[in-house]
CSV table of C-alpha atoms and ligand atoms in Angstrom, one decimal:
chain,number,residue,atom,x,y,z
A,384,MET,CA,103.5,98.9,122.5
A,385,LYS,CA,101.4,98.8,125.6
A,386,THR,CA,101.0,95.2,125.4
A,387,PHE,CA,103.6,92.5,124.6
A,388,PRO,CA,102.6,89.2,122.8
A,389,MET,CA,104.2,86.3,124.2
A,390,PHE,CA,103.3,82.7,123.9
A,391,LEU,CA,102.9,81.1,127.4
A,392,THR,CA,103.8,77.7,128.2
A,393,MET,CA,100.4,76.0,129.3
A,394,THR,CA,101.1,72.3,129.9
A,395,ASP,CA,100.0,71.5,133.5
A,396,ARG,CA,99.5,75.0,134.6
A,397,ARG,CA,96.9,75.9,136.7
A,398,VAL,CA,94.4,78.2,135.0
A,399,VAL,CA,91.4,79.5,137.0
A,400,ILE,CA,88.0,80.8,135.8
A,401,LEU,CA,85.8,82.9,137.9
A,402,GLY,CA,82.3,82.6,137.1
A,403,GLY,CA,79.7,79.9,136.0
A,404,ALA,CA,77.8,81.3,133.3
A,405,GLU,CA,78.1,82.5,129.6
A,406,GLN,CA,81.3,84.6,130.0
A,407,ALA,CA,83.1,82.4,132.0
A,408,THR,CA,82.3,79.5,129.4
A,409,GLN,CA,83.8,81.3,126.5
A,410,LYS,CA,86.9,81.6,128.4
A,411,CYS,CA,86.9,78.0,129.1
A,412,ARG,CA,86.3,77.3,125.7
A,413,LEU,CA,89.5,79.1,124.7
A,414,MET,CA,91.5,77.6,127.7
A,415,LEU,CA,90.5,74.0,126.5
A,416,LYS,CA,92.4,74.5,123.3
A,417,THR,CA,95.6,74.3,125.7
A,418,ASP,CA,97.1,71.8,128.0
A,419,ALA,CA,96.3,73.8,131.2
A,420,ARG,CA,94.6,72.4,134.1
A,421,ILE,CA,91.4,74.4,134.3
A,422,GLU,CA,89.6,75.1,137.6
A,423,VAL,CA,86.2,77.1,137.5
A,424,PHE,CA,85.0,78.8,141.0
A,425,ALA,CA,81.3,79.1,140.9
A,426,PRO,CA,78.4,78.3,143.3
A,427,ARG,CA,76.6,76.7,140.2
A,428,LEU,CA,77.8,75.9,136.6
A,429,ASP,CA,75.7,76.1,133.3
A,430,VAL,CA,74.9,73.1,131.4
A,431,GLU,CA,77.9,73.1,129.2
A,432,LEU,CA,80.4,73.7,131.9
A,433,GLN,CA,78.6,71.0,134.2
A,434,ALA,CA,79.3,68.6,131.2
A,435,LEU,CA,83.0,69.8,131.0
A,436,ALA,CA,83.2,69.0,134.7
A,437,ASP,CA,81.4,65.6,134.4
A,438,ALA,CA,83.7,64.8,131.7
A,439,GLY,CA,86.7,65.7,134.1
A,440,ARG,CA,87.9,68.3,131.8
A,441,ILE,CA,87.7,71.1,134.2
A,442,THR,CA,87.6,71.0,137.9
A,443,HIS,CA,84.7,72.8,139.6
A,444,ARG,CA,85.1,74.4,142.9
A,445,THR,CA,82.6,75.9,145.1
A,446,GLY,CA,84.7,77.4,148.0
A,447,PRO,CA,85.2,80.8,149.0
A,448,ILE,CA,87.4,83.0,146.4
A,449,THR,CA,90.2,84.1,148.5
A,450,ALA,CA,93.8,84.9,147.6
A,451,ASP,CA,94.9,82.0,149.0
A,452,ALA,CA,92.7,79.8,147.1
A,453,LEU,CA,94.1,81.2,144.0
A,454,ARG,CA,97.6,81.4,144.6
A,455,GLY,CA,99.9,79.5,142.4
A,456,ALA,CA,97.5,80.2,139.5
A,457,PRO,CA,99.5,82.2,136.8
A,458,LEU,CA,96.4,83.3,134.9
A,459,VAL,CA,93.1,84.0,136.3
A,460,PHE,CA,90.0,85.0,134.1
A,461,VAL,CA,87.1,86.9,135.8
A,462,GLY,CA,83.8,86.7,134.3
A,463,THR,CA,80.9,86.5,136.6
A,464,GLY,CA,78.4,88.7,134.5
A,465,CYS,CA,78.2,91.3,137.1
A,466,PRO,CA,80.8,94.0,136.8
A,467,GLY,CA,80.8,95.0,140.5
A,468,VAL,CA,81.8,91.5,141.5
A,469,ASP,CA,84.1,91.3,138.8
A,470,ALA,CA,86.2,94.3,140.0
A,471,ALA,CA,86.3,93.1,143.6
A,472,LEU,CA,87.5,89.5,142.4
A,473,HIS,CA,90.2,91.3,140.2
A,474,ALA,CA,91.6,92.7,143.4
A,475,VAL,CA,91.4,89.1,144.9
A,476,ALA,CA,93.1,87.5,142.0
A,477,SER,CA,95.8,90.1,141.8
A,478,ASP,CA,96.6,89.9,145.3
A,479,ALA,CA,97.2,86.1,144.5
A,480,GLY,CA,100.0,87.3,142.2
A,481,ALA,CA,98.1,86.1,139.1
A,482,LEU,CA,97.8,87.9,135.6
A,483,VAL,CA,94.3,88.7,135.2
A,484,ASN,CA,91.7,89.1,132.6
A,485,VAL,CA,88.6,90.4,133.3
A,486,VAL,CA,85.8,89.9,130.5
A,487,ASP,CA,84.9,93.2,128.8
A,488,GLN,CA,87.0,95.3,131.2
A,489,PRO,CA,90.3,96.1,129.5
A,490,ASP,CA,91.1,98.6,132.2
A,491,LEU,CA,91.4,95.8,134.7
A,492,CYS,CA,93.1,93.4,132.6
A,493,ASP,CA,96.9,92.5,132.8
A,494,ALA,CA,96.5,90.1,129.8
A,495,MET,CA,94.4,90.4,127.0
A,496,THR,CA,93.0,87.4,124.8
A,497,PRO,CA,94.0,88.0,121.3
A,498,ALA,CA,91.9,86.8,118.1
A,499,ILE,CA,93.7,83.7,117.2
A,500,VAL,CA,94.3,81.9,114.0
A,501,ASP,CA,94.5,78.2,115.2
A,502,ARG,CA,96.5,75.8,113.1
A,503,ASP,CA,98.0,74.3,116.2
A,504,PRO,CA,101.1,74.3,116.7
A,505,VAL,CA,101.0,77.0,114.3
A,506,VAL,CA,99.1,80.1,115.9
A,507,VAL,CA,98.7,83.4,115.2
A,508,ALA,CA,97.8,86.0,117.9
A,509,ILE,CA,96.3,89.5,116.6
A,510,GLY,CA,95.8,92.1,119.2
A,511,THR,CA,94.8,95.7,118.9
A,512,GLU,CA,95.0,96.3,122.8
A,513,GLY,CA,91.5,96.7,122.7
A,514,THR,CA,91.4,99.6,120.4
A,515,ALA,CA,89.7,97.6,117.3
A,516,PRO,CA,88.3,94.2,117.9
A,517,VAL,CA,86.3,94.3,114.4
A,518,LEU,CA,89.6,95.1,112.8
A,519,ALA,CA,91.3,91.9,114.4
A,520,ARG,CA,88.6,89.9,113.2
A,521,GLN,CA,89.1,91.1,109.9
A,522,ILE,CA,92.8,90.3,110.0
A,523,LYS,CA,91.7,86.8,111.3
A,524,THR,CA,89.7,86.1,108.5
A,525,THR,CA,92.0,87.2,106.2
A,526,LEU,CA,94.7,85.0,107.6
A,527,GLU,CA,92.2,82.0,108.0
A,528,ARG,CA,92.1,82.4,104.0
A,529,MET,CA,95.7,82.4,103.7
A,530,LEU,CA,96.8,79.4,105.7
A,531,ASP,CA,95.7,76.2,104.7
A,532,PRO,CA,93.7,74.2,107.2
A,533,ARG,CA,96.3,71.4,107.4
A,534,LEU,CA,99.3,73.7,107.7
A,535,GLY,CA,99.5,72.9,111.5
A,536,ASP,CA,99.7,69.1,110.7
A,537,LEU,CA,102.7,69.9,108.4
A,538,ALA,CA,104.4,72.0,110.9
A,539,ALA,CA,103.8,69.0,113.5
A,540,LEU,CA,105.2,66.5,111.2
A,541,ALA,CA,108.4,68.7,110.5
A,542,GLY,CA,108.6,68.9,114.4
A,543,ARG,CA,108.6,65.2,114.7
A,544,LEU,CA,111.3,64.8,111.9
A,545,ARG,CA,113.6,67.7,113.3
A,546,ASP,CA,115.7,65.8,115.5
A,547,TYR,CA,116.2,62.8,112.8
A,548,ALA,CA,117.2,65.7,110.3
A,549,ALA,CA,119.5,67.1,112.6
A,550,ARG,CA,121.4,64.0,113.0
A,551,ARG,CA,121.9,63.1,109.4
A,552,LEU,CA,122.1,66.7,107.7
A,553,GLU,CA,124.5,69.6,107.6
A,554,PRO,CA,122.9,72.7,108.8
A,555,GLY,CA,122.8,74.0,105.1
A,556,GLN,CA,121.2,71.1,104.2
A,557,ARG,CA,118.6,71.2,106.7
A,558,ARG,CA,117.8,74.8,105.7
A,559,ASP,CA,117.2,73.6,102.1
A,560,LEU,CA,115.2,70.4,103.4
A,561,TRP,CA,113.0,72.8,105.1
A,562,ARG,CA,112.4,75.4,102.3
A,563,TRP,CA,111.9,72.6,100.0
A,564,VAL,CA,108.9,71.1,102.4
A,565,PHE,CA,107.2,74.6,103.3
A,566,ASN,CA,107.9,76.6,99.9
A,567,GLY,CA,107.9,74.0,97.3
A,568,PRO,CA,105.3,71.4,96.0
A,569,LEU,CA,105.3,69.4,99.1
A,570,ARG,CA,103.4,72.0,101.1
A,571,ALA,CA,100.7,71.8,98.2
A,572,ARG,CA,100.8,68.0,98.2
A,573,HIS,CA,100.3,67.9,101.8
A,574,ALA,CA,97.3,70.3,101.5
A,575,ARG,CA,95.8,68.0,99.3
A,576,ASP,CA,96.9,64.4,100.7
A,577,GLY,CA,97.9,65.0,104.0
A,578,ASP,CA,100.8,63.7,106.3
A,579,VAL,CA,101.3,60.1,104.8
A,580,PRO,CA,102.8,60.8,101.4
A,581,VAL,CA,104.5,63.8,102.4
A,582,ALA,CA,106.3,62.1,105.5
A,583,ARG,CA,107.7,59.3,103.3
A,584,ALA,CA,109.0,61.9,100.7
A,585,ILE,CA,110.7,63.9,103.8
A,586,LYS,CA,112.1,60.7,105.1
A,587,ASP,CA,113.4,59.7,102.0
A,588,ALA,CA,115.2,63.0,101.5
A,589,ILE,CA,116.8,62.9,104.8
A,590,ARG,CA,117.7,59.4,104.6
A,591,SER,CA,119.5,59.5,101.6
A,592,GLY,CA,120.7,62.8,102.2
A,593,ALA,CA,119.5,63.8,98.7
A,594,VAL,CA,117.8,67.0,99.8
A,595,PRO,CA,116.4,68.6,96.5
A,596,ALA,CA,119.3,71.4,96.7
A,597,ALA,CA,117.2,74.8,96.3
A,598,ALA,CA,118.6,76.3,93.2
A,599,PRO,CA,120.8,79.2,94.1
A,600,ALA,CA,118.1,81.9,94.3
A,601,PRO,CA,119.1,85.0,92.1
A,602,VAL,CA,119.8,88.0,93.8
A,603,ALA,CA,116.6,90.4,93.8
A,604,LEU,CA,116.8,93.7,92.8
A,605,VAL,CA,113.6,94.9,94.7
A,606,GLY,CA,111.4,97.8,94.2
A,607,ALA,CA,110.4,99.1,97.5
A,608,GLY,CA,108.0,101.7,96.2
A,609,PRO,CA,108.1,105.5,96.8
A,610,GLY,CA,107.6,106.7,100.8
A,611,ALA,CA,104.9,104.5,102.3
A,612,SER,CA,105.8,101.0,103.3
A,613,ASP,CA,102.6,99.6,101.9
A,614,LEU,CA,103.5,100.6,98.1
A,615,ILE,CA,105.7,97.6,97.8
A,616,THR,CA,104.5,94.8,95.6
A,617,LEU,CA,103.8,91.2,97.2
A,618,ARG,CA,106.4,90.0,95.3
A,619,GLY,CA,108.7,92.3,96.8
A,620,VAL,CA,107.3,91.2,100.3
A,621,LEU,CA,108.1,87.3,99.4
A,622,ARG,CA,111.6,88.1,98.2
A,623,LEU,CA,112.2,90.2,101.4
A,624,GLN,CA,110.9,87.4,103.8
A,625,GLU,CA,113.3,85.0,102.0
A,626,ALA,CA,116.1,87.2,102.4
A,627,ASP,CA,119.3,86.4,104.5
A,628,VAL,CA,120.7,89.9,103.8
A,629,ILE,CA,119.2,93.1,102.4
A,630,PHE,CA,121.5,96.1,101.2
A,631,TYR,CA,119.0,99.2,101.4
A,632,ASP,CA,119.3,102.5,100.4
A,633,ARG,CA,118.4,105.9,102.4
A,634,LEU,CA,115.0,106.5,100.8
A,635,VAL,CA,113.8,103.2,101.5
A,636,ASP,CA,110.9,103.4,104.2
A,637,PRO,CA,111.8,101.8,107.2
A,638,GLY,CA,108.3,100.1,107.4
A,639,VAL,CA,109.6,98.0,104.4
A,640,LEU,CA,112.4,96.7,106.2
A,641,GLU,CA,109.9,95.5,109.0
A,642,LEU,CA,108.5,93.2,106.5
A,643,ALA,CA,111.7,91.0,106.4
A,644,ARG,CA,112.5,88.3,108.6
A,645,ARG,CA,113.6,89.5,111.9
A,646,ASP,CA,116.9,87.6,111.6
A,647,ALA,CA,117.7,88.7,107.9
A,648,GLU,CA,120.9,91.2,108.2
A,649,ARG,CA,120.1,94.7,107.1
A,650,VAL,CA,123.0,96.7,105.6
A,651,PHE,CA,122.6,100.6,104.8
A,652,VAL,CA,124.3,101.3,101.7
A,653,GLY,CA,123.0,104.7,101.0
A,654,LYS,CA,124.1,108.2,101.5
A,655,ALA,CA,123.3,109.2,105.3
A,656,PRO,CA,123.0,113.0,105.3
A,657,GLY,CA,126.4,114.9,105.7
A,658,CYS,CA,128.3,111.8,104.9
A,659,HIS,CA,129.7,110.2,101.8
A,660,ALA,CA,127.8,107.8,99.8
A,661,TRP,CA,128.6,104.3,99.3
A,662,PRO,CA,130.8,104.3,96.1
A,663,GLN,CA,128.7,102.2,93.6
A,664,ASP,CA,131.7,99.7,92.9
A,665,LYS,CA,131.8,98.8,96.8
A,666,ILE,CA,128.2,98.4,96.8
A,667,ASN,CA,128.4,95.9,93.6
A,668,ALA,CA,131.2,94.1,95.4
A,669,VAL,CA,129.4,93.5,98.8
A,670,ILE,CA,126.4,92.2,96.8
A,671,VAL,CA,128.6,89.9,94.9
A,672,ALA,CA,130.4,88.7,97.7
A,673,ALA,CA,127.3,87.7,99.9
A,674,ALA,CA,125.6,86.2,96.9
A,675,LYS,CA,128.7,84.0,96.4
A,676,GLN,CA,128.5,82.7,100.0
A,677,GLY,CA,125.2,81.2,99.1
A,678,ARG,CA,123.1,83.8,101.1
A,679,ARG,CA,119.8,84.8,99.6
A,680,VAL,CA,120.3,88.6,98.7
A,681,VAL,CA,117.9,91.3,98.3
A,682,ARG,CA,119.1,94.6,96.9
A,683,LEU,CA,116.2,96.9,97.9
A,684,LYS,CA,115.7,100.3,96.4
A,685,CYS,CA,113.4,103.0,96.6
A,686,GLY,CA,110.6,103.3,93.8
A,687,ASP,CA,111.4,101.0,91.1
A,688,PRO,CA,114.9,99.5,90.7
A,689,GLY,CA,115.0,100.3,86.9
A,690,VAL,CA,114.6,103.9,87.5
A,691,PHE,CA,117.4,106.0,88.3
A,692,ALA,CA,118.5,103.6,90.7
A,693,ARG,CA,121.8,102.3,89.2
A,694,GLY,CA,120.3,98.6,88.9
A,695,ALA,CA,122.0,98.1,85.4
A,696,GLU,CA,125.3,98.4,86.6
A,697,GLU,CA,124.6,96.3,89.7
A,698,ALA,CA,123.0,93.4,87.4
A,699,GLN,CA,126.3,93.9,85.3
A,700,ALA,CA,128.5,93.2,88.1
A,701,LEU,CA,126.2,90.0,89.2
A,702,GLN,CA,126.3,88.6,85.8
A,703,GLY,CA,130.4,89.5,85.5
A,704,ALA,CA,130.5,87.3,88.6
A,705,GLY,CA,128.5,84.5,87.0
A,706,LEU,CA,125.4,85.2,89.3
A,707,ASP,CA,122.1,85.2,88.3
A,708,TYR,CA,119.7,88.2,89.2
A,709,GLU,CA,115.8,89.0,89.0
A,710,VAL,CA,114.4,92.4,88.9
A,711,VAL,CA,111.1,92.8,91.0
A,712,PRO,CA,109.2,95.8,90.0
A,713,GLY,CA,108.3,98.8,92.1
A,714,VAL,CA,106.0,101.8,92.2
A,715,THR,CA,108.3,104.7,91.0
A,716,ALA,CA,108.2,108.0,92.5
A,717,ALA,CA,106.6,109.8,89.8
A,718,SER,CA,103.5,107.2,90.3
A,719,GLY,CA,103.6,107.8,93.9
A,720,ALA,CA,103.9,111.9,93.5
A,721,ALA,CA,101.2,111.7,90.7
A,722,ALA,CA,98.8,109.8,93.1
A,723,ALA,CA,99.5,111.9,95.8
A,724,VAL,CA,98.0,115.0,94.2
A,725,GLY,CA,95.1,113.0,92.7
A,726,GLY,CA,97.0,113.5,89.2
A,727,PHE,CA,97.4,110.9,86.2
A,728,LEU,CA,100.8,110.7,84.4
A,729,THR,CA,99.1,110.6,81.0
A,730,GLU,CA,95.7,111.6,80.1
A,731,ARG,CA,93.8,111.0,77.0
A,732,GLY,CA,93.5,113.8,74.8
A,733,LYS,CA,96.0,115.9,76.8
A,734,SER,CA,99.3,114.5,77.4
A,735,ASP,CA,100.1,111.1,75.5
A,736,THR,CA,104.0,111.2,76.4
A,737,LEU,CA,105.6,110.5,79.7
A,738,VAL,CA,109.0,111.3,80.2
A,739,LEU,CA,111.1,110.4,83.2
A,740,THR,CA,114.2,112.4,83.4
A,741,THR,CA,116.6,113.5,85.8
A,742,GLY,CA,118.4,116.6,87.3
A,743,ARG,CA,121.5,114.9,87.6
A,744,CYS,CA,123.3,112.8,85.2
A,745,ALA,CA,126.6,110.5,85.4
A,746,ASP,CA,129.4,113.0,85.6
A,747,GLY,CA,130.6,114.1,82.2
A,748,ASN,CA,127.2,113.5,80.7
A,749,GLY,CA,126.2,117.0,81.1
A,750,ILE,CA,122.1,117.8,81.8
A,751,PRO,CA,119.5,116.3,80.1
A,752,ASP,CA,117.6,118.2,77.3
A,753,TRP,CA,114.6,119.2,79.2
A,754,VAL,CA,113.4,121.3,76.5
A,755,THR,CA,113.4,118.7,74.0
A,756,HIS,CA,111.2,116.5,76.2
A,757,LEU,CA,108.7,119.4,76.9
A,758,THR,CA,106.4,119.1,73.9
A,759,ARG,CA,102.7,120.2,74.1
A,760,ARG,CA,101.3,116.8,74.9
A,761,SER,CA,103.8,115.7,77.2
A,762,ASN,CA,104.4,115.4,80.9
A,763,VAL,CA,107.9,115.7,82.0
A,764,ALA,CA,108.8,114.2,85.4
A,765,VAL,CA,112.0,115.3,86.9
A,766,TYR,CA,113.5,113.1,89.4
A,767,MET,CA,116.6,114.8,91.8
A,768,GLY,CA,115.4,118.1,90.4
A,769,VAL,CA,115.2,120.4,93.2
A,770,ALA,CA,119.0,121.4,93.1
A,771,ALA,CA,118.7,121.5,89.3
A,772,ALA,CA,115.8,123.9,89.1
A,773,PRO,CA,117.8,127.1,88.3
A,774,ASP,CA,119.4,125.2,85.6
A,775,ILE,CA,116.2,123.9,84.4
A,776,ALA,CA,114.3,127.4,84.3
A,777,ASN,CA,117.5,128.6,82.6
A,778,SER,CA,117.1,125.9,79.8
A,779,LEU,CA,113.4,126.9,79.4
A,780,SER,CA,114.3,130.5,79.4
A,781,ARG,CA,116.9,130.2,76.7
A,782,ALA,CA,114.3,128.1,74.5
A,783,GLY,CA,111.7,130.9,75.1
A,784,ILE,CA,109.1,128.8,76.5
A,785,LEU,CA,109.5,129.5,80.3
A,786,ASP,CA,106.2,131.3,80.6
A,787,GLU,CA,104.5,128.4,79.0
A,788,VAL,CA,105.5,125.9,81.5
A,789,GLU,CA,103.7,124.9,84.9
A,790,LEU,CA,105.4,123.0,87.9
A,791,THR,CA,103.8,120.8,90.1
A,792,ALA,CA,106.4,119.7,92.8
A,793,VAL,CA,105.9,116.9,95.3
A,794,SER,CA,108.4,116.1,98.1
A,795,ASN,CA,108.4,113.2,100.4
A,796,ALA,CA,105.6,111.8,98.4
A,797,GLN,CA,103.4,109.3,100.1
A,798,ARG,CA,104.8,110.3,103.5
A,799,PRO,CA,103.6,112.2,106.4
A,800,ASP,CA,105.6,115.2,105.8
A,801,GLN,CA,104.7,115.2,102.1
A,802,LYS,CA,104.7,118.9,100.5
A,803,ILE,CA,102.9,119.6,97.4
A,804,LEU,CA,103.7,123.0,95.0
A,805,ARG,CA,101.9,124.2,92.1
A,806,CYS,CA,103.3,127.4,90.4
A,807,ASP,CA,104.3,128.8,87.1
A,808,ALA,CA,108.0,127.8,85.7
A,809,THR,CA,108.8,131.5,85.7
A,810,ASP,CA,108.4,131.6,89.7
A,811,MET,CA,109.9,128.0,90.3
A,812,VAL,CA,113.1,128.5,91.9
A,813,ALA,CA,111.8,131.1,94.6
A,814,ALA,CA,108.6,129.0,95.0
A,815,LEU,CA,110.3,125.7,95.7
A,816,ASP,CA,112.4,127.6,98.3
A,817,GLN,CA,109.6,129.5,99.8
A,818,ALA,CA,107.6,126.3,100.0
A,819,GLY,CA,110.4,124.4,101.5
A,820,ILE,CA,110.6,121.8,98.8
A,821,GLU,CA,113.5,119.9,99.5
A,822,SER,CA,114.9,116.5,98.0
A,823,PRO,CA,113.4,113.8,97.7
A,824,ALA,CA,111.1,115.3,95.4
A,825,ILE,CA,109.6,115.0,92.0
A,826,LEU,CA,109.2,118.1,89.7
A,827,PHE,CA,106.3,117.6,87.0
A,828,LEU,CA,106.8,120.1,84.2
A,829,SER,CA,104.2,120.5,81.4
A,830,ARG,CA,103.4,123.0,78.8
A,831,ARG,CA,100.1,124.6,79.6
A,832,ASP,CA,97.1,122.2,79.3
A,833,ALA,CA,99.2,119.1,79.2
A,834,SER,CA,99.5,118.9,82.6
A,835,VAL,CA,100.0,115.8,85.0
A,836,ALA,CA,98.0,116.6,88.2
A,837,GLN,CA,97.0,120.3,87.7
A,838,GLN,CA,93.5,119.6,86.7
A,839,GLN,CA,92.9,118.0,90.0
A,840,VAL,CA,94.2,120.7,92.2
A,841,GLN,CA,93.1,123.6,90.2
A,842,ALA,CA,90.6,124.5,93.0
A,843,ALA,CA,93.3,125.2,95.2
A,844,PRO,CA,95.3,128.6,95.5
A,845,ARG,CA,97.5,128.9,92.5
A,846,ARG,CA,100.6,129.3,94.1
A,847,LEU,CA,101.0,126.8,97.0
A,848,VAL,CA,98.5,124.0,96.8
A,849,ALA,CA,99.3,122.4,100.1
A,850,VAL,CA,102.3,122.0,102.5
B,335,SAH,N1,114.4,104.3,91.6
B,335,SAH,C1,113.6,105.5,92.5
B,335,SAH,C2,114.4,106.7,92.2
B,335,SAH,C3,115.8,107.0,92.7
B,335,SAH,S1,116.6,108.4,92.4
B,335,SAH,C4,112.3,105.3,91.9
B,335,SAH,O1,111.9,104.6,91.0
B,335,SAH,O2,111.6,106.1,92.2
B,335,SAH,C5,116.0,109.3,93.9
B,335,SAH,C6,115.1,110.2,93.4
B,335,SAH,O3,113.5,109.8,93.4
B,335,SAH,C7,114.8,111.4,94.5
B,335,SAH,O4,115.9,112.7,94.5
B,335,SAH,C8,113.3,112.0,94.2
B,335,SAH,O5,113.6,112.8,92.9
B,335,SAH,C9,112.6,110.6,93.7
B,335,SAH,N2,112.0,110.2,94.8
B,335,SAH,C10,112.2,109.0,95.6
B,335,SAH,N3,111.3,108.7,96.5
B,335,SAH,C11,110.4,109.9,96.5
B,335,SAH,C12,109.5,110.4,97.2
B,335,SAH,N4,108.9,109.8,98.1
B,335,SAH,N5,108.7,111.6,96.8
B,335,SAH,C13,109.4,112.2,95.7
B,335,SAH,N6,110.4,112.0,95.2
B,335,SAH,C14,110.9,110.8,95.4
């Protein structure tokens, strides 16, 4: 980040605007949203600024613009309409020790004005460091649609009742109170009916201490999706934002964790390279313990929590401890990998059966029967299959079908270091090695013609599609 967003206290701060025409007026309109004392330096004011001066909302100064005249103003806007004059005034304002914003000259700005979604006192500021103002406006439009016009009034009401709630309620009850206000039907009621009925309901709840206790939230087993952070579902994001603690695995994209609340505890329970994995019973125990403390728990797993993720064992442990759980599905790696090569998991007329299988099973369970899964019309997606590639090739060879099978392998699907390989199964062990395909990867196996992704990548060289 070259710039850092902060909210400055403006009450009674002196803000100076240099210029008396349209550019200055625009900055003035922005500053009038705040409690700052606004001074405009210009020989003459346009009609709008003059009207504001006449109404006493800004102070008009006509004296010379010197560093002394500007001293003590923490923020100076420069917008005379003449770039040369603006550059000279920038130097003067900098001399005076102010943070300076020069209209349309990002290189001369110590402070940039963001695009703002204004639900005062709820304010969202969007900045792109001057790279993409159009994008900032698009984001603003999206947020404007998301946030109810009265949301600021509700926040202000909560602010007025905060002390009262603090005097009468325990911290846990207060959290429940504000969750009830902001997450529950009260928020919708406020959007519809405004302050009066909602203020009454909140005061009644505080006075009687009868805050509708949030039903203990079930532990959410959330799918983070494969690779890229934007492949999580909206429901997954919501659960993350509500979570007090998040237990996550190695393959979860770090960008997904960014979507959680800043103060949420993040606990890594995966297997770091070269280290022992957390044993499953230890993971179960920490999840159960956190939920029993009344914390909102998210167990975040890459892909879908129901696919090779040991979700069932965690769900059983929770149930055994008398705790509820919820499964929030995710995009599984096979979907992410097929999409990465522009392919399809099933194709009408070609492949009507999709098998998700693994290269690694529970100890003592042997290996899956890849041969049986590989019919003429199936696609077989093998998870955790790279290390098992020699075993897979041997099985196919023993069944006499090795030379009928094609492989599409995608490692690190949906990540910048994604690799794709397409080859005949006869070559697969060497080809995987040569192409540098390592875990995490999906191996798609299909008998010729019933392919997952092959149709899409046929134009590329047969052996190595893309690395
Ligand atoms: N629950 C996950 C699977 C976890 S098992 C899901 O639904 O996708 C771990 C295996 O998933 C890895 O060994 C690999 O086979 C696969 N995998 C996970 N992320 C992947 C990715 N970004 N690209 C390719 N394979 C991935």
